[in-house]
Coordinates of C-alpha atoms and ligand atoms in Angstrom, one line a residue:
X1 CA -42.6 151.0 11.7
X2 CA -46.0 149.4 12.3
X3 CA -48.1 147.9 9.5
X4 CA -51.2 145.8 9.5
X5 CA -51.8 142.7 7.4
X6 CA -55.4 141.6 7.2
X7 CA -55.2 140.2 10.7
X8 CA -51.8 140.8 12.2
X9 CA -50.3 143.9 13.6
X10 CA -46.6 144.0 12.5
X11 CA -43.8 146.1 14.1
X12 CA -40.5 145.6 12.3
X13 CA -37.0 146.0 13.7
X14 CA -35.3 149.2 12.7
X15 CA -32.0 147.2 12.1
X16 CA -31.6 143.5 11.5
X17 CA -29.2 141.5 13.7
X18 CA -28.5 139.0 10.9
X19 CA -25.0 140.2 10.2
X20 CA -24.0 139.4 13.8
X21 CA -24.7 135.7 13.3
X22 CA -22.2 133.0 12.4
X23 CA -24.4 130.6 10.5
X24 CA -21.7 128.0 10.4
X25 CA -21.4 127.8 14.2
X26 CA -24.9 127.6 15.6
X27 CA -25.5 125.9 18.9
X28 CA -29.0 124.5 18.7
X29 CA -31.7 126.9 19.8
X30 CA -29.4 129.7 20.9
X31 CA -30.0 132.3 18.2
X32 CA -33.3 133.8 17.3
X33 CA -34.4 135.8 14.3
X34 CA -35.4 139.5 14.3
X35 CA -39.1 139.0 14.9
X36 CA -41.5 136.9 17.0
X37 CA -45.2 136.3 16.9
X38 CA -47.6 136.7 19.9
X39 CA -51.3 136.1 20.2
X40 CA -53.1 136.5 23.6
X41 CA -56.2 134.7 24.8
X42 CA -58.4 136.9 26.9
X43 CA -62.1 137.2 27.7
X44 CA -62.6 133.7 26.1
X45 CA -61.1 134.5 22.7
X46 CA -57.9 134.9 20.8
X47 CA -57.1 138.6 20.3
X48 CA -55.4 140.3 17.3
X49 CA -51.9 138.8 16.9
X50 CA -48.8 140.9 16.7
X51 CA -45.4 140.3 15.1
X52 CA -42.7 142.4 16.8
X53 CA -39.0 142.5 17.4
X54 CA -37.7 139.4 19.3
X55 CA -37.3 140.4 22.9
X56 CA -38.4 139.9 26.5
X57 CA -42.1 139.6 27.3
X58 CA -43.8 141.1 30.4
X59 CA -45.8 138.9 32.8
X60 CA -46.9 139.0 36.4
X61 CA -44.6 136.9 38.6
X62 CA -47.8 135.1 39.8
X63 CA -48.6 134.0 36.2
X64 CA -49.7 130.4 36.4
X65 CA -47.1 129.1 33.9
X66 CA -44.4 129.8 36.6
X67 CA -46.2 127.9 39.3
X68 CA -48.1 125.1 37.7
X69 CA -46.2 124.5 34.4
X70 CA -49.3 125.0 32.3
X71 CA -47.3 125.2 29.1
X72 CA -47.0 123.2 25.8
X73 CA -44.8 123.6 22.8
X74 CA -44.0 122.2 19.3
X75 CA -40.9 121.7 17.2
X76 CA -41.1 122.3 13.5
X77 CA -38.7 123.2 10.7
X78 CA -38.7 125.3 7.5
X79 CA -36.2 124.8 4.7
X80 CA -34.9 126.9 1.9
X81 CA -34.6 125.0 -1.4
X82 CA -31.8 125.7 -3.9
X83 CA -34.3 127.9 -5.9
X84 CA -35.0 130.0 -2.7
X85 CA -38.5 128.6 -2.2
X86 CA -39.5 128.0 1.4
X87 CA -41.0 124.7 2.6
X88 CA -42.3 123.1 5.7
X89 CA -42.7 119.4 6.5
X90 CA -46.1 118.2 7.4
X91 CA -46.9 121.4 9.4
X92 CA -50.6 120.4 9.8
X93 CA -49.5 117.6 12.0
X94 CA -47.8 120.0 14.4
X95 CA -50.8 122.3 14.3
X96 CA -53.0 119.4 15.3
X97 CA -50.6 118.1 17.9
X98 CA -50.2 121.4 19.8
X99 CA -53.9 121.5 20.3
X100 CA -53.9 117.9 21.5
X101 CA -51.2 118.9 24.0
X102 CA -53.1 122.0 25.0
X103 CA -56.3 120.0 25.5
X104 CA -54.5 117.6 27.9
X105 CA -53.4 120.6 30.0
X106 CA -56.8 122.2 29.9
X107 CA -55.7 125.0 27.6
X108 CA -57.7 126.5 24.7
X109 CA -57.0 125.3 21.1
X110 CA -55.3 127.7 18.8
X111 CA -57.2 128.1 15.5
X112 CA -55.6 126.6 12.4
X113 CA -56.1 129.7 10.3
X114 CA -54.3 131.9 12.8
X115 CA -51.5 129.3 13.1
X116 CA -50.7 129.2 9.4
X117 CA -51.3 132.9 8.7
X118 CA -49.0 133.9 11.6
X119 CA -46.3 131.3 10.9
X120 CA -46.1 132.0 7.2
X121 CA -46.1 135.8 7.7
X122 CA -43.2 135.5 10.2
X123 CA -41.2 133.1 8.0
X124 CA -41.5 135.5 5.0
X125 CA -40.5 138.5 7.2
X126 CA -37.4 136.7 8.4
X127 CA -36.7 134.6 5.2
X128 CA -33.1 135.9 4.9
X129 CA -32.3 134.0 8.1
X130 CA -33.3 130.6 6.5
X131 CA -30.1 129.1 5.3
X132 CA -29.8 126.7 2.4
X133 CA -27.6 123.6 2.3
X134 CA -27.2 120.3 4.0
X135 CA -28.3 120.2 7.7
X136 CA -29.4 123.9 7.6
X137 CA -33.0 124.7 8.6
X138 CA -35.1 127.2 10.5
X139 CA -36.3 125.5 13.7
X140 CA -39.8 126.8 14.6
X141 CA -40.8 126.9 18.2
X142 CA -44.6 127.4 18.7
X143 CA -45.6 127.4 22.4
X144 CA -48.5 128.3 24.6
X145 CA -48.2 129.6 28.2
X146 CA -50.7 130.4 31.0
X147 CA -50.4 134.1 31.6
X148 CA -53.2 134.8 34.1
X149 CA -51.9 136.3 37.4
X150 CA -52.8 134.4 40.5
X151 CA -51.5 131.3 42.2
X152 CA -54.8 129.4 42.8
X153 CA -54.2 125.9 41.4
X154 CA -56.7 126.0 38.6
X155 CA -56.4 126.5 34.9
X156 CA -55.6 130.0 33.7
X157 CA -58.2 132.2 32.0
X158 CA -55.5 133.9 29.9
X159 CA -52.8 132.5 27.6
X160 CA -50.2 133.6 25.2
X161 CA -49.4 131.7 22.0
X162 CA -46.1 132.5 20.4
X163 CA -43.8 131.5 17.5
X164 CA -40.1 131.9 17.7
X165 CA -37.7 131.1 14.9
X166 CA -34.2 129.8 15.4
X167 CA -31.7 129.0 12.6
X168 CA -30.5 125.5 13.2
X169 CA -27.9 123.0 12.1
X170 CA -27.6 119.4 13.3
X171 CA -28.9 118.8 16.8
X172 CA -26.2 116.3 17.7
X173 CA -22.6 116.9 16.6
X174 CA -21.7 114.9 13.5
X175 CA -19.3 112.1 14.1
X176 CA -19.4 109.0 16.2
X177 CA -23.1 108.9 17.0
X178 CA -25.1 109.3 20.2
X179 CA -24.5 107.0 23.2
X180 CA -27.6 106.3 25.2
X181 CA -28.5 104.8 28.6
X182 CA -31.6 102.6 29.0
X183 CA -33.5 103.8 32.1
X184 CA -33.8 101.3 34.9
X185 CA -34.8 103.6 37.7
X186 CA -36.3 107.0 36.7
X187 CA -39.4 107.3 34.5
X188 CA -40.5 109.9 32.0
X189 CA -44.2 109.1 31.8
X190 CA -46.9 106.9 33.2
X191 CA -50.2 105.4 32.0
X192 CA -52.9 108.0 31.9
X193 CA -50.3 110.8 32.2
X194 CA -49.1 113.5 29.8
X195 CA -46.3 111.6 28.1
X196 CA -47.9 111.8 24.7
X197 CA -48.2 115.6 25.0
X198 CA -45.5 118.1 24.3
X199 CA -45.9 119.5 27.8
X200 CA -43.0 121.6 29.0
X201 CA -42.8 119.6 32.2
X202 CA -42.2 116.4 30.4
X203 CA -38.8 117.8 29.4
X204 CA -37.9 119.4 32.8
X205 CA -38.6 116.0 34.4
X206 CA -35.9 114.4 32.3
X207 CA -33.1 116.9 33.0
X208 CA -31.9 115.4 36.3
X209 CA -31.8 111.8 35.2
X210 CA -30.2 112.9 31.9
X211 CA -27.6 114.9 33.8
X212 CA -26.7 111.8 35.8
X213 CA -26.5 109.8 32.6
X214 CA -24.3 112.5 31.0
X215 CA -22.0 112.4 34.0
X216 CA -21.7 108.7 33.4
X217 CA -20.7 109.3 29.7
X218 CA -24.1 109.0 27.9
X219 CA -25.8 111.7 25.9
X220 CA -29.5 110.7 26.1
X221 CA -31.7 108.4 28.2
X222 CA -33.9 105.9 26.4
X223 CA -37.0 105.8 28.7
X224 CA -38.6 102.5 29.6
X225 CA -42.0 101.7 31.0
X226 CA -42.5 103.1 34.4
X227 CA -43.7 99.8 35.9
X228 CA -41.0 97.3 35.2
X229 CA -38.4 99.2 33.1
X230 CA -38.6 96.3 30.5
X231 CA -39.9 97.9 27.3
X232 CA -38.1 100.6 25.4
X233 CA -40.2 103.7 24.7
X234 CA -38.6 106.9 23.6
X235 CA -35.4 109.0 24.1
X236 CA -35.3 112.4 25.6
X237 CA -35.8 114.4 22.4
X238 CA -36.6 111.8 19.9
X239 CA -38.4 108.5 19.2
X240 CA -36.1 105.4 18.8
X241 CA -35.7 102.7 16.2
X242 CA -33.9 99.4 16.5
X243 CA -32.6 97.4 13.5
X244 CA -32.4 93.7 14.3
X245 CA -31.1 91.8 11.3
X246 CA -32.9 93.5 8.4
X247 CA -36.1 94.4 10.4
X248 CA -36.7 97.9 11.8
X249 CA -38.6 97.9 15.1
X250 CA -40.1 100.8 17.1
X251 CA -42.5 101.0 20.0
X252 CA -46.2 101.8 19.3
X253 CA -47.4 105.2 20.4
X254 CA -49.5 105.3 23.5
X255 CA -50.5 107.7 26.2
X256 CA -46.9 107.5 27.4
X257 CA -45.1 108.1 24.0
X258 CA -45.0 111.1 21.8
X259 CA -46.7 110.6 18.4
X260 CA -43.6 111.8 16.5
X261 CA -44.0 113.2 13.0
X262 CA -40.5 112.1 12.0
X263 CA -41.2 108.7 13.6
X264 CA -44.3 108.1 11.5
X265 CA -42.6 109.4 8.3
X266 CA -39.7 107.1 8.8
X267 CA -42.1 104.1 9.1
X268 CA -43.8 105.0 5.8
X269 CA -40.5 105.7 4.0
X270 CA -38.9 102.5 5.2
X271 CA -41.9 100.4 4.2
X272 CA -41.8 102.2 0.8
X273 CA -38.2 101.2 0.5
X274 CA -39.2 97.5 1.1
X275 CA -37.7 97.4 4.6
X276 CA -39.7 95.3 7.0
X277 CA -41.0 97.4 9.9
X278 CA -42.5 96.1 13.1
X279 CA -44.4 98.5 15.4
X280 CA -44.6 96.6 18.7
X281 CA -43.4 96.5 22.3
X282 CA -39.6 96.4 22.3
X283 CA -38.1 94.5 25.2
X284 CA -34.9 95.7 26.8
X285 CA -33.8 92.1 27.1
X286 CA -34.5 91.3 23.4
X287 CA -32.3 94.3 22.4
X288 CA -29.6 93.3 24.9
X289 CA -29.6 89.7 23.5
X290 CA -29.5 91.0 20.0
X291 CA -26.5 93.2 20.9
X292 CA -24.8 90.1 22.4
X293 CA -25.4 87.8 19.5
X294 CA -24.5 90.5 16.9
X295 CA -27.9 90.8 15.3
X296 CA -28.5 94.4 16.6
X297 CA -27.1 96.3 13.6
X298 CA -28.4 99.8 14.3
X299 CA -30.2 102.1 16.7
X300 CA -31.3 105.6 15.8
X301 CA -33.4 108.4 17.1
X302 CA -35.9 110.3 15.0
X303 CA -37.3 113.7 15.7
X304 CA -37.7 117.2 14.3
X305 CA -34.6 118.6 15.9
X306 CA -32.6 115.4 15.7
X307 CA -33.9 114.4 12.2
X308 CA -32.4 110.8 12.1
X309 CA -29.5 110.5 14.5
X310 CA -27.5 107.3 14.7
X311 CA -26.9 105.8 18.1
X312 CA -23.4 104.3 18.6
X313 CA -24.1 102.2 21.7
X314 CA -26.1 101.8 24.9
X315 CA -25.7 101.1 28.5
X316 CA -28.1 99.0 30.7
X317 CA -27.7 98.1 34.3
X318 CA -23.9 98.5 34.4
X319 CA -23.2 96.9 31.0
X320 CA -22.2 98.7 27.9
X321 CA -22.8 97.6 24.3
X322 CA -21.3 99.0 21.1
X323 CA -23.1 98.8 17.8
X324 CA -21.2 97.7 14.7
X325 CA -20.0 100.4 12.3
X326 CA -21.7 99.9 9.0
X327 CA -20.7 101.2 5.6
X328 CA -22.9 104.2 4.7
X329 CA -24.5 102.2 1.9
X330 CA -25.6 99.5 4.3
X331 CA -26.9 101.8 6.9
X332 CA -30.7 102.3 7.3
X333 CA -30.3 105.5 9.3
X334 CA -28.3 107.2 6.5
X335 CA -30.6 106.0 3.8
X336 CA -33.8 107.0 5.6
X337 CA -32.3 110.3 6.7
X338 CA -31.5 111.1 3.1
X339 CA -34.9 110.2 1.8
X340 CA -36.6 112.4 4.4
X341 CA -34.3 115.4 4.0
X342 CA -34.5 115.2 0.2
X343 CA -38.3 115.4 0.5
X344 CA -38.0 118.2 3.1
X345 CA -35.8 120.4 1.0
X346 CA -37.6 119.8 -2.3
X347 CA -34.8 117.7 -3.8
X348 CA -36.9 114.5 -4.3
X349 CA -40.4 113.8 -5.5
X350 CA -42.9 114.0 -2.6
X351 CA -44.9 110.9 -3.2
X352 CA -46.5 111.1 0.2
X353 CA -47.7 114.7 -0.1
X354 CA -45.8 115.9 2.9
X355 CA -44.2 119.1 1.7
X356 CA -45.9 122.5 2.3
X357 CA -44.8 125.5 0.4
X358 CA -44.8 128.9 2.0
X359 CA -46.2 131.0 -0.8
X360 CA -45.0 134.5 -1.5
Ligands
COI1 C1 -38.2 118.5 18.6 O1 -37.6 117.7 17.9 O2 -38.7 119.5 18.1 C2 -38.1 118.5 20.0 O3 -39.2 118.5 20.6 C3 -36.8 118.4 20.6 C4 -36.7 119.6 21.5 C5 -37.1 119.4 22.9 C6 -35.3 120.1 21.4

């Protein structure tokens, strides 16, 4: 059946797949809801968007995205509160950031009105897929790809903007925490590069070094500056925080580091809790010394998918360091994660004005 909202053409599935899904056993990003959103850019403008059943898309094999990686994406989440209302967390930040990423890759900005109209219509259509309860959310994947056929190495004249929805649980398995390796050879980004953008290629470039790290028993790489490998920047899918004594330290954003929305929310929440936060260059040697002298109490990652994920230890240049196991009540990661998720799921007062309700 095809219907039209004011601006979106909607083709609904004839039968939902929802009953085939085991919502208690979801591998991150592996299950998608019944519908997806598509909007094409052609002749210098965005065309009428469509929502249609989730499925393959057709593109010329010479489409520029396949050859030059002209592609950007975002990661967002929607939550269902106990009273069935649907909420997003600071979605305007993602909307702005995808256009910042697009700009860096010489791609057109996607208008804010289309972004919100499309996303909210899609979320309402697939609302039954949004599960309530701890750790449950709907991961939202907006992305833009260059669709023009032709392999000349120049920006595409045609693009596709899409939203996919994927029900999600915790990104990292609950339990002992994530073990990370501090990079001392490979680099993720360079000065003047695309590190601050959510460019698809930023992630592809991490796969090989991360694979090597995983073979050596680590789950993620914490990237260091490309020049000397002396300052700690960000982990593969999240920004990183270090707790030395009672102070929380994280690297400043730059053209090499993603301006993480969870990262900046954590900084505000921690300061609001009276925790001392330092945003400054974090030296690998300072963290290694703190691990040796017992003042490194915590490390954790922060990101949309990862939320706040504790790091259990790190490796650097052949040495491994374990972090102490703190009681839950003494642990900044647990405390900050709860503050953030309570705001996200409408369980706590939103003193920062971050929550965004998807209105019926
Ligand atoms: C997110 O947190 O949304 C990310 O970008 C991580 C993703 C690459 C899995």
